[in-house]
PDB file of C-alpha atoms in Angstrom:
ATOM      1  CA  MET A1140      36.706 -18.876   2.879  1.00 79.00           C
ATOM      2  CA  THR A1141      35.220 -16.038   5.264  1.00 88.00           C
ATOM      3  CA  PRO A1142      33.346 -13.335   3.276  1.00 97.00           C
ATOM      4  CA  ASP A1143      33.878  -9.610   3.078  1.00 98.00           C
ATOM      5  CA  ALA A1144      30.160  -8.714   2.368  1.00 98.00           C
ATOM      6  CA  LEU A1145      26.784 -10.415   2.575  1.00 98.00           C
ATOM      7  CA  ILE A1146      24.306  -9.911  -0.088  1.00 98.00           C
ATOM      8  CA  PHE A1147      20.640 -10.332   0.659  1.00 98.00           C
ATOM      9  CA  ASP A1148      17.670 -10.535  -1.305  1.00 98.00           C
ATOM     10  CA  PHE A1149      14.885  -8.412  -0.093  1.00 98.00           C
ATOM     11  CA  ASP A1150      11.181  -9.755  -0.748  1.00 96.00           C
ATOM     12  CA  GLY A1151      10.472 -12.825   1.166  1.00 95.00           C
ATOM     13  CA  LEU A1152      13.966 -12.692   2.829  1.00 97.00           C
ATOM     14  CA  ILE A1153      14.481  -9.322   4.616  1.00 98.00           C
ATOM     15  CA  MET A1154      10.613  -8.701   4.930  1.00 97.00           C
ATOM     16  CA  ASP A1155       7.915 -11.278   4.336  1.00 96.00           C
ATOM     17  CA  THR A1156       6.175  -9.148   1.482  1.00 94.00           C
ATOM     18  CA  GLU A1157       5.206 -12.374   0.052  1.00 92.00           C
ATOM     19  CA  SER A1158       2.464 -12.987   2.550  1.00 93.00           C
ATOM     20  CA  THR A1159       1.131  -9.167   2.381  1.00 95.00           C
ATOM     21  CA  LEU A1160       1.067  -9.976  -1.517  1.00 92.00           C
ATOM     22  CA  LEU A1161      -1.167 -12.944  -0.803  1.00 92.00           C
ATOM     23  CA  GLU A1162      -3.301 -11.072   1.597  1.00 95.00           C
ATOM     24  CA  SER A1163      -3.955  -8.054  -0.550  1.00 95.00           C
ATOM     25  CA  TRP A1164      -5.472 -10.526  -3.280  1.00 94.00           C
ATOM     26  CA  ARG A1165      -7.606 -12.153  -0.721  1.00 95.00           C
ATOM     27  CA  TRP A1166      -8.839  -8.752   0.463  1.00 97.00           C
ATOM     28  CA  LEU A1167      -9.635  -7.669  -3.104  1.00 95.00           C
ATOM     29  CA  TRP A1168     -11.504 -10.772  -4.192  1.00 95.00           C
ATOM     30  CA  ARG A1169     -13.501 -10.551  -0.787  1.00 96.00           C
ATOM     31  CA  GLN A1170     -14.480  -6.903  -1.835  1.00 94.00           C
ATOM     32  CA  HIS A1171     -16.541  -8.700  -4.559  1.00 93.00           C
ATOM     33  CA  GLY A1172     -17.933 -11.390  -2.347  1.00 95.00           C
ATOM     34  CA  LEU A1173     -15.536 -13.736  -3.662  1.00 94.00           C
ATOM     35  CA  GLU A1174     -12.790 -16.074  -2.328  1.00 94.00           C
ATOM     36  CA  LEU A1175      -9.272 -16.167  -3.943  1.00 91.00           C
ATOM     37  CA  PRO A1176      -8.240 -19.444  -5.458  1.00 86.00           C
ATOM     38  CA  GLU A1177      -5.040 -19.932  -3.755  1.00 82.00           C
ATOM     39  CA  GLU A1178      -3.772 -23.023  -5.538  1.00 81.00           C
ATOM     40  CA  GLY A1179      -1.065 -21.987  -7.570  1.00 79.00           C
ATOM     41  CA  PHE A1180      -0.759 -18.470  -6.425  1.00 83.00           C
ATOM     42  CA  PHE A1181       3.000 -18.435  -5.998  1.00 81.00           C
ATOM     43  CA  ALA A1182       4.871 -20.388  -9.069  1.00 70.00           C
ATOM     44  CA  ALA A1183       7.455 -22.932  -8.125  1.00 59.00           C
ATOM     45  CA  HIS A1184      10.349 -20.364  -8.132  1.00 55.00           C
ATOM     46  CA  GLY A1185       8.520 -18.542  -5.478  1.00 51.00           C
ATOM     47  CA  GLY A1186       6.963 -15.555  -7.179  1.00 53.00           C
ATOM     48  CA  PRO A1187       3.602 -14.831  -8.063  1.00 54.00           C
ATOM     49  CA  VAL A1188       1.649 -15.717 -11.110  1.00 52.00           C
ATOM     50  CA  PRO A1189       0.750 -12.860 -13.375  1.00 55.00           C
ATOM     51  CA  GLU A1190      -2.564 -12.054 -14.553  1.00 70.00           C
ATOM     52  CA  ARG A1191      -4.619 -12.227 -11.485  1.00 83.00           C
ATOM     53  CA  TYR A1192      -6.421  -9.379 -12.464  1.00 88.00           C
ATOM     54  CA  THR A1193      -7.694 -11.236 -15.747  1.00 88.00           C
ATOM     55  CA  GLU A1194      -9.170 -13.826 -13.291  1.00 89.00           C
ATOM     56  CA  LEU A1195     -10.704 -11.589 -11.115  1.00 92.00           C
ATOM     57  CA  ALA A1196     -12.202  -9.609 -14.096  1.00 92.00           C
ATOM     58  CA  ALA A1197     -13.684 -12.949 -15.401  1.00 92.00           C
ATOM     59  CA  ALA A1198     -15.286 -13.966 -12.015  1.00 92.00           C
ATOM     60  CA  VAL A1199     -16.686 -10.202 -11.509  1.00 94.00           C
ATOM     61  CA  GLY A1200     -17.936  -9.454 -14.920  1.00 93.00           C
ATOM     62  CA  ALA A1201     -18.447  -6.157 -16.956  1.00 93.00           C
ATOM     63  CA  SER A1202     -18.297  -4.001 -13.856  1.00 92.00           C
ATOM     64  CA  PHE A1203     -14.735  -4.851 -13.148  1.00 93.00           C
ATOM     65  CA  ASP A1204     -12.278  -1.730 -13.173  1.00 94.00           C
ATOM     66  CA  ARG A1205      -8.943  -2.897 -13.069  1.00 91.00           C
ATOM     67  CA  ASP A1206      -7.112   0.443 -12.660  1.00 92.00           C
ATOM     68  CA  ALA A1207      -9.309   1.021  -9.629  1.00 94.00           C
ATOM     69  CA  SER A1208      -8.978  -2.258  -8.188  1.00 93.00           C
ATOM     70  CA  HIS A1209      -5.212  -2.158  -8.473  1.00 91.00           C
ATOM     71  CA  ALA A1210      -5.122   1.061  -6.534  1.00 95.00           C
ATOM     72  CA  ARG A1211      -7.191  -0.229  -3.868  1.00 95.00           C
ATOM     73  CA  ARG A1212      -5.346  -3.480  -3.761  1.00 94.00           C
ATOM     74  CA  ASN A1213      -2.121  -1.479  -3.463  1.00 93.00           C
ATOM     75  CA  ALA A1214      -3.341   0.811  -0.676  1.00 97.00           C
ATOM     76  CA  PHE A1215      -4.349  -2.012   1.403  1.00 97.00           C
ATOM     77  CA  ARG A1216      -1.023  -3.652   0.821  1.00 95.00           C
ATOM     78  CA  ALA A1217       0.524  -0.430   1.936  1.00 95.00           C
ATOM     79  CA  ARG A1218      -1.392  -0.237   5.366  1.00 96.00           C
ATOM     80  CA  LEU A1219      -0.067  -3.858   5.938  1.00 96.00           C
ATOM     81  CA  HIS A1220       3.310  -2.777   5.511  1.00 94.00           C
ATOM     82  CA  GLU A1221       3.148   0.128   7.904  1.00 94.00           C
ATOM     83  CA  THR A1222       3.630  -2.521  10.646  1.00 94.00           C
ATOM     84  CA  LEU A1223       5.313  -5.132   8.883  1.00 95.00           C
ATOM     85  CA  GLU A1224       8.706  -6.032  10.605  1.00 96.00           C
ATOM     86  CA  PRO A1225      11.975  -7.824   9.087  1.00 98.00           C
ATOM     87  CA  ALA A1226      11.575 -11.457   9.121  1.00 97.00           C
ATOM     88  CA  PRO A1227      12.436 -13.260  12.492  1.00 97.00           C
ATOM     89  CA  GLY A1228      16.469 -13.443  12.965  1.00 98.00           C
ATOM     90  CA  ILE A1229      17.240 -10.503  10.306  1.00 98.00           C
ATOM     91  CA  ARG A1230      17.969  -7.738  12.658  1.00 98.00           C
ATOM     92  CA  ASP A1231      20.193 -10.236  14.657  1.00 98.00           C
ATOM     93  CA  TRP A1232      22.006 -11.034  11.564  1.00 98.00           C
ATOM     94  CA  LEU A1233      22.484  -7.334  10.587  1.00 98.00           C
ATOM     95  CA  ASP A1234      23.794  -6.643  14.284  1.00 98.00           C
ATOM     96  CA  GLN A1235      26.066  -9.688  14.250  1.00 98.00           C
ATOM     97  CA  ALA A1236      27.563  -8.585  10.563  1.00 98.00           C
ATOM     98  CA  SER A1237      28.124  -5.337  11.818  1.00 97.00           C
ATOM     99  CA  ALA A1238      29.947  -6.607  14.551  1.00 97.00           C
ATOM    100  CA  LEU A1239      32.017  -9.101  12.551  1.00 97.00           C
ATOM    101  CA  GLY A1240      32.938  -6.034  10.375  1.00 97.00           C
ATOM    102  CA  LEU A1241      30.962  -7.447   7.309  1.00 98.00           C
ATOM    103  CA  ARG A1242      29.852  -5.127   4.581  1.00 98.00           C
ATOM    104  CA  LEU A1243      26.237  -5.453   3.566  1.00 98.00           C
ATOM    105  CA  ALA A1244      24.233  -5.243   0.351  1.00 98.00           C
ATOM    106  CA  VAL A1245      20.818  -5.875  -1.022  1.00 98.00           C
ATOM    107  CA  ALA A1246      20.371  -7.567  -4.612  1.00 98.00           C
ATOM    108  CA  SER A1247      16.584  -7.463  -5.395  1.00 97.00           C
ATOM    109  CA  SER A1248      14.572  -8.087  -8.527  1.00 95.00           C
ATOM    110  CA  SER A1249      12.115  -5.522  -7.205  1.00 95.00           C
ATOM    111  CA  ALA A1250      12.256  -1.685  -8.023  1.00 96.00           C
ATOM    112  CA  GLN A1251      14.537   0.466  -6.150  1.00 98.00           C
ATOM    113  CA  GLU A1252      11.729   2.707  -5.001  1.00 97.00           C
ATOM    114  CA  TRP A1253       9.969  -0.320  -3.658  1.00 96.00           C
ATOM    115  CA  VAL A1254      13.256  -1.695  -1.875  1.00 97.00           C
ATOM    116  CA  HIS A1255      14.550   1.525  -0.565  1.00 98.00           C
ATOM    117  CA  GLY A1256      11.087   2.565   0.689  1.00 96.00           C
ATOM    118  CA  ASN A1257      10.334  -0.581   2.639  1.00 96.00           C
ATOM    119  CA  LEU A1258      13.829  -0.817   4.258  1.00 97.00           C
ATOM    120  CA  ALA A1259      13.459   2.901   5.223  1.00 97.00           C
ATOM    121  CA  ARG A1260      10.149   2.438   6.854  1.00 96.00           C
ATOM    122  CA  ALA A1261      11.621  -0.583   8.621  1.00 96.00           C
ATOM    123  CA  GLY A1262      14.862   1.601   9.853  1.00 96.00           C
ATOM    124  CA  LEU A1263      16.940  -0.788   7.764  1.00 97.00           C
ATOM    125  CA  LEU A1264      18.138   1.326   4.783  1.00 98.00           C
ATOM    126  CA  ASP A1265      21.175   2.830   6.518  1.00 97.00           C
ATOM    127  CA  ARG A1266      22.327  -0.609   7.433  1.00 98.00           C
ATOM    128  CA  PHE A1267      23.163  -1.477   3.704  1.00 98.00           C
ATOM    129  CA  GLU A1268      26.334   0.246   2.180  1.00 98.00           C
ATOM    130  CA  VAL A1269      25.109  -0.936  -1.258  1.00 97.00           C
ATOM    131  CA  THR A1270      21.779  -1.861  -3.221  1.00 98.00           C
ATOM    132  CA  ALA A1271      21.047  -3.190  -6.614  1.00 98.00           C
ATOM    133  CA  CYS A1272      17.660  -3.245  -8.004  1.00 98.00           C
ATOM    134  CA  GLY A1273      15.422  -4.800 -10.714  1.00 96.00           C
ATOM    135  CA  ASP A1274      14.899  -1.414 -12.337  1.00 96.00           C
ATOM    136  CA  GLU A1275      18.566  -1.027 -12.593  1.00 98.00           C
ATOM    137  CA  VAL A1276      19.630  -3.997 -14.806  1.00 98.00           C
ATOM    138  CA  ALA A1277      17.942  -5.578 -18.006  1.00 96.00           C
ATOM    139  CA  GLY A1278      17.315  -8.890 -16.499  1.00 92.00           C
ATOM    140  CA  HIS A1279      15.782 -10.385 -13.530  1.00 91.00           C
ATOM    141  CA  LYS A1280      16.449 -13.516 -11.451  1.00 93.00           C
ATOM    142  CA  PRO A1281      17.419 -16.016 -12.225  1.00 94.00           C
ATOM    143  CA  ASP A1282      19.589 -13.831 -14.464  1.00 96.00           C
ATOM    144  CA  PRO A1283      22.431 -12.946 -12.405  1.00 98.00           C
ATOM    145  CA  ALA A1284      22.745  -9.405 -13.726  1.00 98.00           C
ATOM    146  CA  VAL A1285      21.440  -7.801 -10.231  1.00 98.00           C
ATOM    147  CA  TYR A1286      23.787  -9.815  -8.111  1.00 98.00           C
ATOM    148  CA  GLN A1287      27.050  -8.906 -10.718  1.00 98.00           C
ATOM    149  CA  LEU A1288      25.653  -5.083 -10.140  1.00 98.00           C
ATOM    150  CA  ALA A1289      25.771  -5.306  -6.323  1.00 98.00           C
ATOM    151  CA  LEU A1290      29.330  -6.842  -6.559  1.00 98.00           C
ATOM    152  CA  ARG A1291      30.495  -4.075  -8.882  1.00 98.00           C
ATOM    153  CA  ARG A1292      29.206  -1.553  -6.510  1.00 98.00           C
ATOM    154  CA  LEU A1293      30.959  -3.427  -3.575  1.00 98.00           C
ATOM    155  CA  GLY A1294      34.072  -3.561  -5.519  1.00 98.00           C
ATOM    156  CA  ILE A1295      34.695  -7.322  -4.777  1.00 98.00           C
ATOM    157  CA  GLY A1296      34.962 -10.503  -6.581  1.00 98.00           C
ATOM    158  CA  ALA A1297      32.242 -13.214  -6.136  1.00 98.00           C
ATOM    159  CA  ASP A1298      34.591 -15.331  -3.997  1.00 97.00           C
ATOM    160  CA  ARG A1299      34.464 -12.638  -1.263  1.00 98.00           C
ATOM    161  CA  GLY A1300      30.648 -12.475  -0.942  1.00 98.00           C
ATOM    162  CA  LEU A1301      27.956 -14.704   0.320  1.00 98.00           C
ATOM    163  CA  ALA A1302      24.343 -14.303  -0.658  1.00 98.00           C
ATOM    164  CA  PHE A1303      21.118 -15.056   1.052  1.00 98.00           C
ATOM    165  CA  GLU A1304      17.870 -15.865  -0.699  1.00 98.00           C
ATOM    166  CA  ASP A1305      14.462 -17.324  -0.284  1.00 96.00           C
ATOM    167  CA  THR A1306      13.591 -18.764  -3.533  1.00 94.00           C
ATOM    168  CA  PRO A1307      15.301 -21.068  -6.127  1.00 94.00           C
ATOM    169  CA  HIS A1308      15.117 -18.598  -8.842  1.00 93.00           C
ATOM    170  CA  GLY A1309      17.243 -16.073  -6.362  1.00 95.00           C
ATOM    171  CA  VAL A1310      19.672 -19.107  -5.791  1.00 97.00           C
ATOM    172  CA  ALA A1311      20.171 -19.694  -9.161  1.00 96.00           C
ATOM    173  CA  ALA A1312      21.129 -16.235  -9.722  1.00 97.00           C
ATOM    174  CA  ALA A1313      23.531 -15.822  -6.913  1.00 98.00           C
ATOM    175  CA  GLN A1314      25.223 -19.062  -8.059  1.00 98.00           C
ATOM    176  CA  ALA A1315      25.401 -17.872 -11.615  1.00 98.00           C
ATOM    177  CA  ALA A1316      26.841 -14.624 -10.510  1.00 98.00           C
ATOM    178  CA  GLY A1317      29.730 -17.077  -8.790  1.00 98.00           C
ATOM    179  CA  LEU A1318      28.507 -16.567  -5.211  1.00 98.00           C
ATOM    180  CA  ARG A1319      27.977 -19.007  -2.391  1.00 98.00           C
ATOM    181  CA  CYS A1320      24.359 -18.955  -1.402  1.00 98.00           C
ATOM    182  CA  VAL A1321      22.537 -19.406   1.698  1.00 98.00           C
ATOM    183  CA  ALA A1322      18.613 -20.240   1.444  1.00 98.00           C
ATOM    184  CA  VAL A1323      15.975 -19.519   3.715  1.00 98.00           C
ATOM    185  CA  PRO A1324      13.066 -20.583   1.914  1.00 95.00           C
ATOM    186  CA  ASN A1325       9.684 -18.502   2.300  1.00 92.00           C
ATOM    187  CA  ALA A1326       6.514 -20.078   3.314  1.00 89.00           C
ATOM    188  CA  PHE A1327       5.469 -20.661  -0.123  1.00 89.00           C
ATOM    189  CA  VAL A1328       8.151 -22.605  -1.862  1.00 89.00           C
ATOM    190  CA  GLN A1329       8.952 -26.326  -1.116  1.00 88.00           C
ATOM    191  CA  VAL A1330      12.171 -26.852   0.646  1.00 91.00           C
ATOM    192  CA  ALA A1331      12.897 -29.837  -1.896  1.00 91.00           C
ATOM    193  CA  HIS A1332      13.427 -27.187  -4.493  1.00 91.00           C
ATOM    194  CA  PHE A1333      16.624 -25.885  -3.076  1.00 95.00           C
ATOM    195  CA  ALA A1334      19.017 -28.578  -3.533  1.00 94.00           C
ATOM    196  CA  GLN A1335      21.439 -26.594  -5.373  1.00 95.00           C
ATOM    197  CA  ALA A1336      21.880 -24.212  -2.361  1.00 98.00           C
ATOM    198  CA  ASP A1337      24.979 -24.252  -0.168  1.00 98.00           C
ATOM    199  CA  LEU A1338      23.013 -24.310   3.084  1.00 98.00           C
ATOM    200  CA  VAL A1339      19.362 -24.350   3.730  1.00 98.00           C
ATOM    201  CA  LEU A1340      17.960 -22.864   6.789  1.00 97.00           C
ATOM    202  CA  THR A1341      14.402 -22.780   7.987  1.00 96.00           C
ATOM    203  CA  SER A1342      14.689 -19.210   9.449  1.00 97.00           C
ATOM    204  CA  ALA A1343      17.202 -16.524   9.929  1.00 97.00           C
ATOM    205  CA  ALA A1344      16.863 -17.337  13.371  1.00 97.00           C
ATOM    206  CA  ASP A1345      17.917 -20.851  13.250  1.00 96.00           C
ATOM    207  CA  LEU A1346      21.558 -20.049  13.436  1.00 98.00           C
ATOM    208  CA  THR A1347      24.043 -17.303  14.490  1.00 98.00           C
ATOM    209  CA  LEU A1348      25.600 -15.383  11.424  1.00 98.00           C
ATOM    210  CA  GLN A1349      28.892 -16.788  12.601  1.00 97.00           C
ATOM    211  CA  THR A1350      27.705 -20.236  12.678  1.00 98.00           C
ATOM    212  CA  VAL A1351      26.247 -19.780   9.069  1.00 98.00           C
ATOM    213  CA  ILE A1352      29.555 -18.364   7.894  1.00 97.00           C
ATOM    214  CA  ASP A1353      31.537 -21.411   9.495  1.00 97.00           C
ATOM    215  CA  LYS A1354      29.306 -23.976   7.672  1.00 96.00           C
ATOM    216  CA  ILE A1355      29.813 -22.447   4.253  1.00 93.00           C
ATOM    217  CA  SER A1356      33.374 -21.367   4.541  1.00 86.00           C
TER     218      SER A1356
END
């Protein structure tokens, strides 16, 4: 069935904010003359492992200031985002969706301020009719709540939507909401973890949107 709406994850799919997250942590460790131990930085589901500050504090010692370090790291990451472009193929997909008359939405576990701010800076916010964000629901992915909210705001049933995700947790959330899901794994998640996705691509630039829809429908 051809969808009426496409629902996109944000982090790691629309924009590669996962790489800027890792780079900001590398930068922070190097401010202390240290190298970030990157093995296991991202969990198997694709998100970062928490408590990196605890590890850094142990490495630095009593002089470590968590609040100041957090502010410095976020400021550095914000500078990276000033020139961060959408992931390859995403702008083309959005253009093709418009030409096909498809409605567009974002369903993200991140806070609305983060999602809207980054979309606006990239000139993409007005491309999406609906957003549903993590600070608007009780549960984060793989909980389907954010997808269910997006569907309610679109006013459609799950059978009329198609989701796009970059992590196994995201795929699980979309499918738990009743949506078909295309996976475009980010660089930090093994493709083998996406066996449940309806279609797996290496990049949004792999296929035209119409071809993707034809393969799913």
